[in-house]
Amino acid sequence: MDRATNLALIDRILGNLEAGRREEAAALGGAAVADYVSAEREARECQALFRRAPLILAHGGELPAPGDFVTHDLAGVPVLLARGREGRVRAFLNVCRHRGSRLVAAARGGVRRGFTCPYHAWAYELDGRLAGTGDESAFAGLDLGARGLVELPAAERHGLVWVRPSPARAGEEDGAIDVDDFLGGLAPDFAAWGLVETVHHAPEHLPGRMNWKVMVDTFLEDTHFRWVHGVSVHRYYLDNASIYDRMGPHIRYVIPKRTITSLPGTDRAGWRLREHANVLYHIFPNTVIVFVADHAAIFAMFPAGAEESVMRLSFCLPAEPEGETRAYWDRNVGMIRDALAEDFAIAEGVQRGFRSGANQDLVFGRYEKGLIFFHAAVEEALRAAE
């Protein structure tokens, strides 16, 4: 984020601490338990949120060179990301246009010319064009130009690859996504963070027996740190001092560390928010990006059923780990994984509790502003899709 925003957020936190106040919502919030267990509700969310919104499916560094590809199956449709010869990343449905076979089975890799279907050898260029059918005489008269891979709207922006997992709508030129328009007030922050210069590290998929929103909920409040993370990360953070800003459907959420109290009386030129706080962004609907002192972590939650989900976890590091730095980054990644294990244990217990009948709805306290903002955005998106 830019320098002015950096200082404004620090001043806001320090002002709250000096006044002995915390920022709270005007009223309580909540959500129906049925929203976390209903298959019908999950289907509506998949269609309205995970097909219509741009989703972060990869870091640009996962496809560094022409011919590099990544496949992605968590958004509800099989997606193939490929970097073309001119350097552009495109997204396609990972489906052959002959008989519907999965075109690329590998999770990632690189090709020299393009992709060949393992079923009947239909061949495609990196830009999705159908180059040949394997048995040309059998398909004489076929319009190859009409049988290219189905392209999805995609853009590479701020070091990330954004995809809307539905084919381009009528009138959308080249299927492009205006990422900065989607980010709205958060676009300047992302322009300044420099993710494009980072190295993508340690991607993995973490399945969980909970609705995808349960895990998003866990990221959007820090009251639980004292109780859930008491022996892991709680010692680094102030209690109940976080600040939230809703920007469109997105949220910027700053969790101050205890060290921020050392700043008053020091030279403001040296104040750097990410050294004294976690700066967290919820990018609607499903991705949380956390910036800490020297790296960022990306947590993307995807539904795998009404009561199942998968998290795609990865890290953005300043350089490729090697030598002595590898042990340092292994420790940092391990600490995040330990905290996630604590969160997953709670979240899966929450999901089991939904089926008990103890609650018909959940209540969000005034300090749980992130949950209030998130669930309001979900409801707004569902209404807009009707």
Short mmCIF file of C-alpha atoms in Angstrom, two decimals:
data_model
loop_
_atom_site.label_atom_id
_atom_site.label_comp_id
_atom_site.label_asym_id
_atom_site.label_seq_id
_atom_site.Cartn_x
_atom_site.Cartn_y
_atom_site.Cartn_z
CA MET A 1 0.00 0.00 0.00
CA ASP A 2 1.10 3.58 -0.50
CA ARG A 3 2.87 5.58 2.20
CA ALA A 4 -0.09 7.82 3.05
CA THR A 5 -2.42 4.86 3.61
CA ASN A 6 0.28 3.08 5.61
CA LEU A 7 0.59 6.01 8.03
CA ALA A 8 -3.15 6.68 8.18
CA LEU A 9 -3.88 3.11 9.28
CA ILE A 10 -1.14 3.18 11.92
CA ASP A 11 -2.46 6.50 13.26
CA ARG A 12 -5.97 5.07 13.36
CA ILE A 13 -4.85 2.07 15.40
CA LEU A 14 -2.73 4.13 17.79
CA GLY A 15 -5.58 6.63 18.22
CA ASN A 16 -7.95 3.83 19.18
CA LEU A 17 -5.43 2.42 21.66
CA GLU A 18 -4.81 5.82 23.25
CA ALA A 19 -8.56 6.44 23.59
CA GLY A 20 -9.21 2.95 24.93
CA ARG A 21 -11.76 2.19 22.25
CA ARG A 22 -12.27 -0.44 19.60
CA GLU A 23 -14.11 -0.12 16.32
CA GLU A 24 -17.46 -1.88 16.38
CA ALA A 25 -20.42 -2.31 14.05
CA ALA A 26 -23.55 -0.32 14.76
CA ALA A 27 -25.60 -3.47 15.34
CA LEU A 28 -25.30 -7.20 15.80
CA GLY A 29 -25.21 -9.44 12.73
CA GLY A 30 -25.84 -13.07 12.02
CA ALA A 31 -26.48 -15.88 9.56
CA ALA A 32 -28.86 -18.81 9.34
CA VAL A 33 -27.41 -22.24 10.14
CA ALA A 34 -29.24 -23.50 7.06
CA ASP A 35 -26.90 -21.35 4.95
CA TYR A 36 -24.04 -23.63 5.99
CA VAL A 37 -25.71 -27.02 5.44
CA SER A 38 -28.19 -26.66 2.58
CA ALA A 39 -27.28 -28.25 -0.76
CA GLU A 40 -29.70 -25.88 -2.48
CA ARG A 41 -27.97 -22.88 -0.91
CA GLU A 42 -24.55 -24.22 -1.90
CA ALA A 43 -25.70 -24.62 -5.50
CA ARG A 44 -26.92 -20.99 -5.56
CA GLU A 45 -23.61 -19.77 -4.14
CA CYS A 46 -21.61 -21.76 -6.69
CA GLN A 47 -23.58 -20.24 -9.54
CA ALA A 48 -23.80 -16.66 -8.25
CA LEU A 49 -20.39 -16.34 -6.60
CA PHE A 50 -18.00 -18.90 -8.04
CA ARG A 51 -19.14 -18.62 -11.67
CA ARG A 52 -19.76 -14.87 -11.89
CA ALA A 53 -16.98 -13.29 -9.83
CA PRO A 54 -13.32 -13.14 -10.86
CA LEU A 55 -11.43 -15.70 -8.78
CA ILE A 56 -7.71 -15.78 -8.02
CA LEU A 57 -6.66 -19.16 -9.42
CA ALA A 58 -2.88 -18.82 -9.59
CA HIS A 59 0.17 -16.68 -9.02
CA GLY A 60 1.73 -15.47 -12.26
CA GLY A 61 5.01 -17.08 -11.21
CA GLU A 62 3.43 -20.51 -11.54
CA LEU A 63 3.53 -19.99 -15.32
CA PRO A 64 6.85 -18.21 -15.85
CA ALA A 65 7.50 -19.05 -19.51
CA PRO A 66 5.54 -19.56 -22.74
CA GLY A 67 4.13 -23.08 -22.80
CA ASP A 68 3.85 -23.32 -19.01
CA PHE A 69 0.47 -24.44 -17.72
CA VAL A 70 -1.50 -25.03 -14.52
CA THR A 71 -4.74 -26.97 -14.16
CA HIS A 72 -7.31 -25.97 -11.54
CA ASP A 73 -10.35 -28.02 -10.51
CA LEU A 74 -11.57 -26.31 -7.35
CA ALA A 75 -13.85 -23.67 -8.89
CA GLY A 76 -16.48 -26.21 -9.95
CA VAL A 77 -15.34 -26.57 -13.57
CA PRO A 78 -12.01 -27.93 -14.91
CA VAL A 79 -9.78 -24.99 -15.83
CA LEU A 80 -6.56 -24.95 -17.86
CA LEU A 81 -4.28 -21.91 -17.53
CA ALA A 82 -1.60 -21.55 -20.19
CA ARG A 83 0.94 -18.87 -21.03
CA GLY A 84 1.01 -18.21 -24.77
CA ARG A 85 3.98 -17.51 -26.97
CA GLU A 86 3.38 -13.78 -26.71
CA GLY A 87 3.44 -14.00 -22.90
CA ARG A 88 -0.27 -13.70 -22.19
CA VAL A 89 -1.96 -16.09 -19.73
CA ARG A 90 -5.23 -17.51 -21.03
CA ALA A 91 -7.82 -19.67 -19.28
CA PHE A 92 -9.81 -22.44 -20.94
CA LEU A 93 -12.21 -25.14 -19.91
CA ASN A 94 -9.94 -28.18 -19.65
CA VAL A 95 -12.22 -30.19 -21.94
CA CYS A 96 -11.55 -31.53 -25.44
CA ARG A 97 -14.08 -30.33 -28.03
CA HIS A 98 -14.32 -33.79 -29.65
CA ARG A 99 -15.80 -36.15 -27.07
CA GLY A 100 -15.41 -34.16 -23.87
CA SER A 101 -12.29 -35.83 -22.48
CA ARG A 102 -10.13 -34.06 -19.93
CA LEU A 103 -7.47 -32.48 -22.09
CA VAL A 104 -4.59 -32.06 -19.60
CA ALA A 105 -4.24 -34.38 -16.62
CA ALA A 106 -1.10 -32.97 -14.97
CA ALA A 107 -1.42 -30.31 -12.27
CA ARG A 108 1.31 -28.20 -13.86
CA GLY A 109 4.06 -28.42 -16.43
CA GLY A 110 5.26 -27.07 -19.74
CA VAL A 111 4.72 -27.89 -23.40
CA ARG A 112 6.58 -26.82 -26.53
CA ARG A 113 3.79 -26.53 -29.07
CA GLY A 114 0.41 -27.05 -27.43
CA PHE A 115 -1.89 -29.70 -25.98
CA THR A 116 -2.93 -33.07 -27.38
CA CYS A 117 -5.99 -34.89 -26.08
CA PRO A 118 -5.08 -38.33 -24.65
CA TYR A 119 -8.34 -39.85 -26.00
CA HIS A 120 -8.21 -39.29 -29.79
CA ALA A 121 -5.21 -36.96 -30.24
CA TRP A 122 -7.05 -33.77 -31.11
CA ALA A 123 -4.35 -31.08 -30.89
CA TYR A 124 -4.68 -27.49 -29.69
CA GLU A 125 -2.40 -24.47 -29.87
CA LEU A 126 -1.43 -22.52 -26.75
CA ASP A 127 -4.04 -19.91 -27.69
CA GLY A 128 -6.77 -22.59 -27.74
CA ARG A 129 -7.11 -22.98 -31.50
CA LEU A 130 -7.78 -26.49 -32.78
CA ALA A 131 -4.71 -27.41 -34.87
CA GLY A 132 -5.70 -30.91 -35.96
CA THR A 133 -7.99 -33.85 -35.32
CA GLY A 134 -5.55 -36.74 -35.57
CA ASP A 135 -7.59 -38.38 -38.36
CA GLU A 136 -8.12 -35.56 -40.81
CA SER A 137 -10.08 -37.57 -43.40
CA ALA A 138 -12.60 -38.75 -40.81
CA PHE A 139 -13.37 -35.11 -39.97
CA ALA A 140 -13.29 -33.67 -43.47
CA GLY A 141 -15.53 -30.61 -43.63
CA LEU A 142 -15.27 -29.89 -39.88
CA ASP A 143 -14.83 -26.18 -39.15
CA LEU A 144 -11.69 -26.29 -37.02
CA GLY A 145 -12.12 -22.63 -36.16
CA ALA A 146 -15.39 -23.37 -34.39
CA ARG A 147 -13.93 -26.19 -32.29
CA GLY A 148 -11.23 -24.40 -30.36
CA LEU A 149 -11.05 -24.68 -26.59
CA VAL A 150 -13.73 -22.76 -24.72
CA GLU A 151 -12.01 -19.68 -23.36
CA LEU A 152 -12.80 -18.13 -19.98
CA PRO A 153 -12.40 -14.45 -19.09
CA ALA A 154 -8.96 -14.04 -17.53
CA ALA A 155 -6.37 -11.43 -16.65
CA GLU A 156 -2.94 -11.34 -15.07
CA ARG A 157 -2.79 -8.37 -12.74
CA HIS A 158 -0.84 -7.50 -9.59
CA GLY A 159 1.12 -10.74 -9.93
CA LEU A 160 -2.00 -12.91 -9.79
CA VAL A 161 -4.07 -14.73 -12.40
CA TRP A 162 -7.78 -13.91 -12.18
CA VAL A 163 -10.39 -16.05 -13.94
CA ARG A 164 -14.16 -15.99 -14.13
CA PRO A 165 -15.12 -19.68 -14.53
CA SER A 166 -17.88 -19.01 -17.07
CA PRO A 167 -17.43 -18.28 -20.79
CA ALA A 168 -17.35 -14.64 -21.83
CA ARG A 169 -20.71 -12.95 -22.06
CA ALA A 170 -21.90 -11.24 -25.21
CA GLY A 171 -20.14 -7.93 -25.73
CA GLU A 172 -17.09 -8.75 -23.55
CA GLU A 173 -14.12 -7.99 -25.76
CA ASP A 174 -11.55 -10.82 -25.74
CA GLY A 175 -13.04 -12.15 -22.52
CA ALA A 176 -10.89 -9.75 -20.51
CA ILE A 177 -11.43 -8.96 -16.82
CA ASP A 178 -10.95 -5.43 -15.47
CA VAL A 179 -9.28 -6.45 -12.22
CA ASP A 180 -8.81 -2.92 -10.90
CA ASP A 181 -12.48 -2.16 -11.47
CA PHE A 182 -13.34 -5.32 -9.53
CA LEU A 183 -10.99 -4.38 -6.68
CA GLY A 184 -12.34 -0.83 -6.52
CA GLY A 185 -10.82 1.01 -3.56
CA LEU A 186 -8.33 -1.80 -2.95
CA ALA A 187 -6.67 -1.46 -6.37
CA PRO A 188 -4.10 1.14 -5.18
CA ASP A 189 -3.11 -1.13 -2.29
CA PHE A 190 -2.47 -4.07 -4.60
CA ALA A 191 -0.58 -1.94 -7.09
CA ALA A 192 1.84 -1.01 -4.29
CA TRP A 193 2.33 -4.40 -2.62
CA GLY A 194 4.56 -5.72 -5.41
CA LEU A 195 3.25 -9.29 -5.59
CA VAL A 196 4.42 -9.44 -9.20
CA GLU A 197 7.99 -9.45 -7.89
CA THR A 198 7.45 -12.32 -5.45
CA VAL A 199 8.22 -16.03 -5.80
CA HIS A 200 5.33 -18.47 -5.50
CA HIS A 201 6.09 -21.11 -2.87
CA ALA A 202 4.68 -24.33 -1.38
CA PRO A 203 1.22 -24.55 -2.98
CA GLU A 204 -1.00 -27.24 -1.49
CA HIS A 205 -4.65 -28.23 -1.20
CA LEU A 206 -6.13 -28.73 2.27
CA PRO A 207 -9.53 -30.49 2.37
CA GLY A 208 -11.85 -29.75 5.25
CA ARG A 209 -15.14 -31.13 6.52
CA MET A 210 -16.82 -27.75 6.73
CA ASN A 211 -18.78 -25.34 4.55
CA TRP A 212 -16.45 -22.94 2.74
CA LYS A 213 -17.94 -19.96 4.59
CA VAL A 214 -16.99 -21.41 7.98
CA MET A 215 -13.32 -21.08 7.08
CA VAL A 216 -13.77 -17.57 5.67
CA ASP A 217 -15.53 -16.65 8.93
CA THR A 218 -12.50 -17.87 10.88
CA PHE A 219 -10.20 -15.48 9.02
CA LEU A 220 -12.39 -12.42 9.57
CA GLU A 221 -12.14 -12.01 13.33
CA ASP A 222 -9.29 -12.29 15.81
CA THR A 223 -11.13 -12.65 19.12
CA HIS A 224 -10.53 -16.37 18.87
CA PHE A 225 -6.73 -15.94 18.84
CA ARG A 226 -6.49 -15.99 22.63
CA TRP A 227 -8.47 -19.22 22.89
CA VAL A 228 -7.62 -21.18 19.75
CA HIS A 229 -4.07 -19.98 19.12
CA GLY A 230 -3.05 -19.39 22.72
CA VAL A 231 0.14 -21.45 22.45
CA SER A 232 0.98 -20.63 18.83
CA VAL A 233 0.51 -17.08 17.48
CA HIS A 234 -1.65 -15.21 20.02
CA ARG A 235 1.38 -13.87 21.89
CA TYR A 236 2.29 -11.65 18.95
CA TYR A 237 -1.01 -9.73 18.70
CA LEU A 238 -2.99 -7.17 20.65
CA ASP A 239 -6.45 -8.22 21.81
CA ASN A 240 -9.48 -6.56 20.18
CA ALA A 241 -7.56 -3.77 18.46
CA SER A 242 -8.16 -4.64 14.81
CA ILE A 243 -9.66 -2.28 12.24
CA TYR A 244 -11.84 -3.07 9.22
CA ASP A 245 -12.78 -1.28 6.03
CA ARG A 246 -15.38 -2.64 3.63
CA MET A 247 -14.68 -1.66 0.02
CA GLY A 248 -17.44 -2.90 -2.25
CA PRO A 249 -17.75 -6.62 -1.54
CA HIS A 250 -14.13 -6.78 -0.31
CA ILE A 251 -12.60 -6.16 3.12
CA ARG A 252 -9.30 -4.75 4.35
CA TYR A 253 -8.63 -5.92 7.87
CA VAL A 254 -5.57 -4.96 9.96
CA ILE A 255 -4.57 -7.04 13.01
CA PRO A 256 -2.04 -5.07 15.10
CA LYS A 257 0.92 -6.76 16.73
CA ARG A 258 1.99 -5.83 20.23
CA THR A 259 5.05 -4.08 18.78
CA ILE A 260 2.93 -1.29 17.32
CA THR A 261 2.76 0.27 20.80
CA SER A 262 6.50 1.02 20.51
CA LEU A 263 5.99 3.47 17.63
CA PRO A 264 4.75 6.64 19.41
CA GLY A 265 7.66 9.00 19.91
CA THR A 266 9.77 7.45 17.15
CA ASP A 267 10.53 8.83 13.68
CA ARG A 268 7.46 8.40 11.46
CA ALA A 269 9.74 7.96 8.46
CA GLY A 270 10.48 4.46 9.74
CA TRP A 271 6.89 3.42 10.39
CA ARG A 272 5.98 0.40 8.28
CA LEU A 273 2.58 -1.15 8.95
CA ARG A 274 3.39 -4.68 7.82
CA GLU A 275 6.20 -4.88 10.40
CA HIS A 276 3.73 -4.20 13.21
CA ALA A 277 0.51 -5.79 11.94
CA ASN A 278 -0.94 -8.42 9.65
CA VAL A 279 -2.65 -6.66 6.75
CA LEU A 280 -5.38 -8.98 5.55
CA TYR A 281 -7.58 -8.65 2.48
CA HIS A 282 -10.71 -10.64 1.84
CA ILE A 283 -11.14 -10.63 -1.93
CA PHE A 284 -14.75 -11.55 -2.54
CA PRO A 285 -15.96 -14.19 -2.52
CA ASN A 286 -13.39 -16.72 -1.32
CA THR A 287 -9.79 -15.54 -1.09
CA VAL A 288 -7.86 -14.15 1.86
CA ILE A 289 -4.41 -12.64 1.28
CA VAL A 290 -2.34 -11.82 4.35
CA PHE A 291 0.70 -9.54 4.17
CA VAL A 292 3.16 -9.87 7.03
CA ALA A 293 6.61 -8.35 7.51
CA ASP A 294 8.47 -10.11 4.71
CA HIS A 295 6.03 -12.25 2.74
CA ALA A 296 2.38 -12.87 1.92
CA ALA A 297 0.15 -15.92 2.18
CA ILE A 298 -2.83 -16.71 -0.04
CA PHE A 299 -5.73 -18.74 1.32
CA ALA A 300 -8.45 -19.53 -1.21
CA MET A 301 -11.52 -21.44 -0.02
CA PHE A 302 -13.61 -23.44 -2.49
CA PRO A 303 -16.84 -25.40 -1.88
CA ALA A 304 -16.71 -29.15 -2.45
CA GLY A 305 -20.30 -29.73 -1.36
CA ALA A 306 -22.57 -28.13 1.20
CA GLU A 307 -20.43 -29.36 4.10
CA GLU A 308 -17.05 -29.93 2.45
CA SER A 309 -14.45 -27.49 1.18
CA VAL A 310 -10.87 -27.28 -0.05
CA MET A 311 -8.37 -24.55 0.76
CA ARG A 312 -5.65 -23.73 -1.75
CA LEU A 313 -2.76 -22.44 0.35
CA SER A 314 0.38 -20.84 -1.04
CA PHE A 315 3.02 -18.28 -0.14
CA CYS A 316 4.57 -15.30 -1.92
CA LEU A 317 8.22 -14.92 -0.91
CA PRO A 318 10.75 -12.19 -1.76
CA ALA A 319 13.16 -14.75 -3.29
CA GLU A 320 13.51 -18.45 -3.99
CA PRO A 321 14.39 -20.29 -0.73
CA GLU A 322 17.88 -21.72 -0.82
CA GLY A 323 20.69 -22.45 1.58
CA GLU A 324 20.19 -20.92 5.01
CA THR A 325 16.98 -19.14 4.02
CA ARG A 326 15.20 -22.44 3.36
CA ALA A 327 15.14 -23.32 7.07
CA TYR A 328 13.79 -19.85 7.87
CA TRP A 329 10.94 -20.15 5.38
CA ASP A 330 10.22 -23.73 6.44
CA ARG A 331 9.72 -22.45 9.99
CA ASN A 332 7.40 -19.66 8.82
CA VAL A 333 5.34 -21.99 6.65
CA GLY A 334 5.22 -24.50 9.48
CA MET A 335 3.88 -21.89 11.91
CA ILE A 336 1.06 -21.01 9.48
CA ARG A 337 0.22 -24.67 9.00
CA ASP A 338 0.13 -25.21 12.77
CA ALA A 339 -2.28 -22.30 13.20
CA LEU A 340 -4.41 -23.63 10.33
CA ALA A 341 -4.57 -27.04 11.97
CA GLU A 342 -5.98 -25.35 15.08
CA ASP A 343 -8.53 -23.46 12.96
CA PHE A 344 -9.54 -26.57 11.01
CA ALA A 345 -10.18 -28.53 14.21
CA ILE A 346 -12.53 -25.80 15.46
CA ALA A 347 -14.19 -25.30 12.07
CA GLU A 348 -14.95 -28.97 11.58
CA GLY A 349 -16.44 -29.07 15.08
CA VAL A 350 -18.59 -26.06 14.20
CA GLN A 351 -19.87 -27.87 11.10
CA ARG A 352 -20.78 -30.95 13.15
CA GLY A 353 -22.55 -28.70 15.63
CA PHE A 354 -24.77 -27.30 12.89
CA ARG A 355 -26.41 -30.72 12.51
CA SER A 356 -27.19 -30.99 16.23
CA GLY A 357 -30.14 -28.60 16.11
CA ALA A 358 -28.72 -26.49 18.94
CA ASN A 359 -28.85 -23.34 16.82
CA GLN A 360 -31.11 -22.15 14.07
CA ASP A 361 -28.98 -19.08 13.50
CA LEU A 362 -25.62 -17.62 14.48
CA VAL A 363 -25.00 -14.25 16.05
CA PHE A 364 -22.08 -11.99 15.12
CA GLY A 365 -20.98 -9.53 17.77
CA ARG A 366 -20.34 -5.88 17.01
CA TYR A 367 -16.57 -6.48 17.09
CA GLU A 368 -16.93 -9.26 14.51
CA LYS A 369 -17.32 -6.65 11.79
CA GLY A 370 -15.60 -8.75 9.16
CA LEU A 371 -18.25 -11.47 9.41
CA ILE A 372 -21.03 -8.89 9.21
CA PHE A 373 -19.46 -7.35 6.09
CA PHE A 374 -18.80 -10.73 4.43
CA HIS A 375 -22.26 -12.17 4.92
CA ALA A 376 -23.88 -8.93 3.79
CA ALA A 377 -21.83 -9.12 0.57
CA VAL A 378 -22.86 -12.74 0.01
CA GLU A 379 -26.54 -11.88 0.38
CA GLU A 380 -26.19 -8.90 -1.94
CA ALA A 381 -24.55 -11.07 -4.62
CA LEU A 382 -27.23 -13.74 -4.33
CA ARG A 383 -29.99 -11.17 -4.71
CA ALA A 384 -28.27 -9.61 -7.71
CA ALA A 385 -28.11 -13.02 -9.39
CA GLU A 386 -31.85 -13.70 -9.08
#
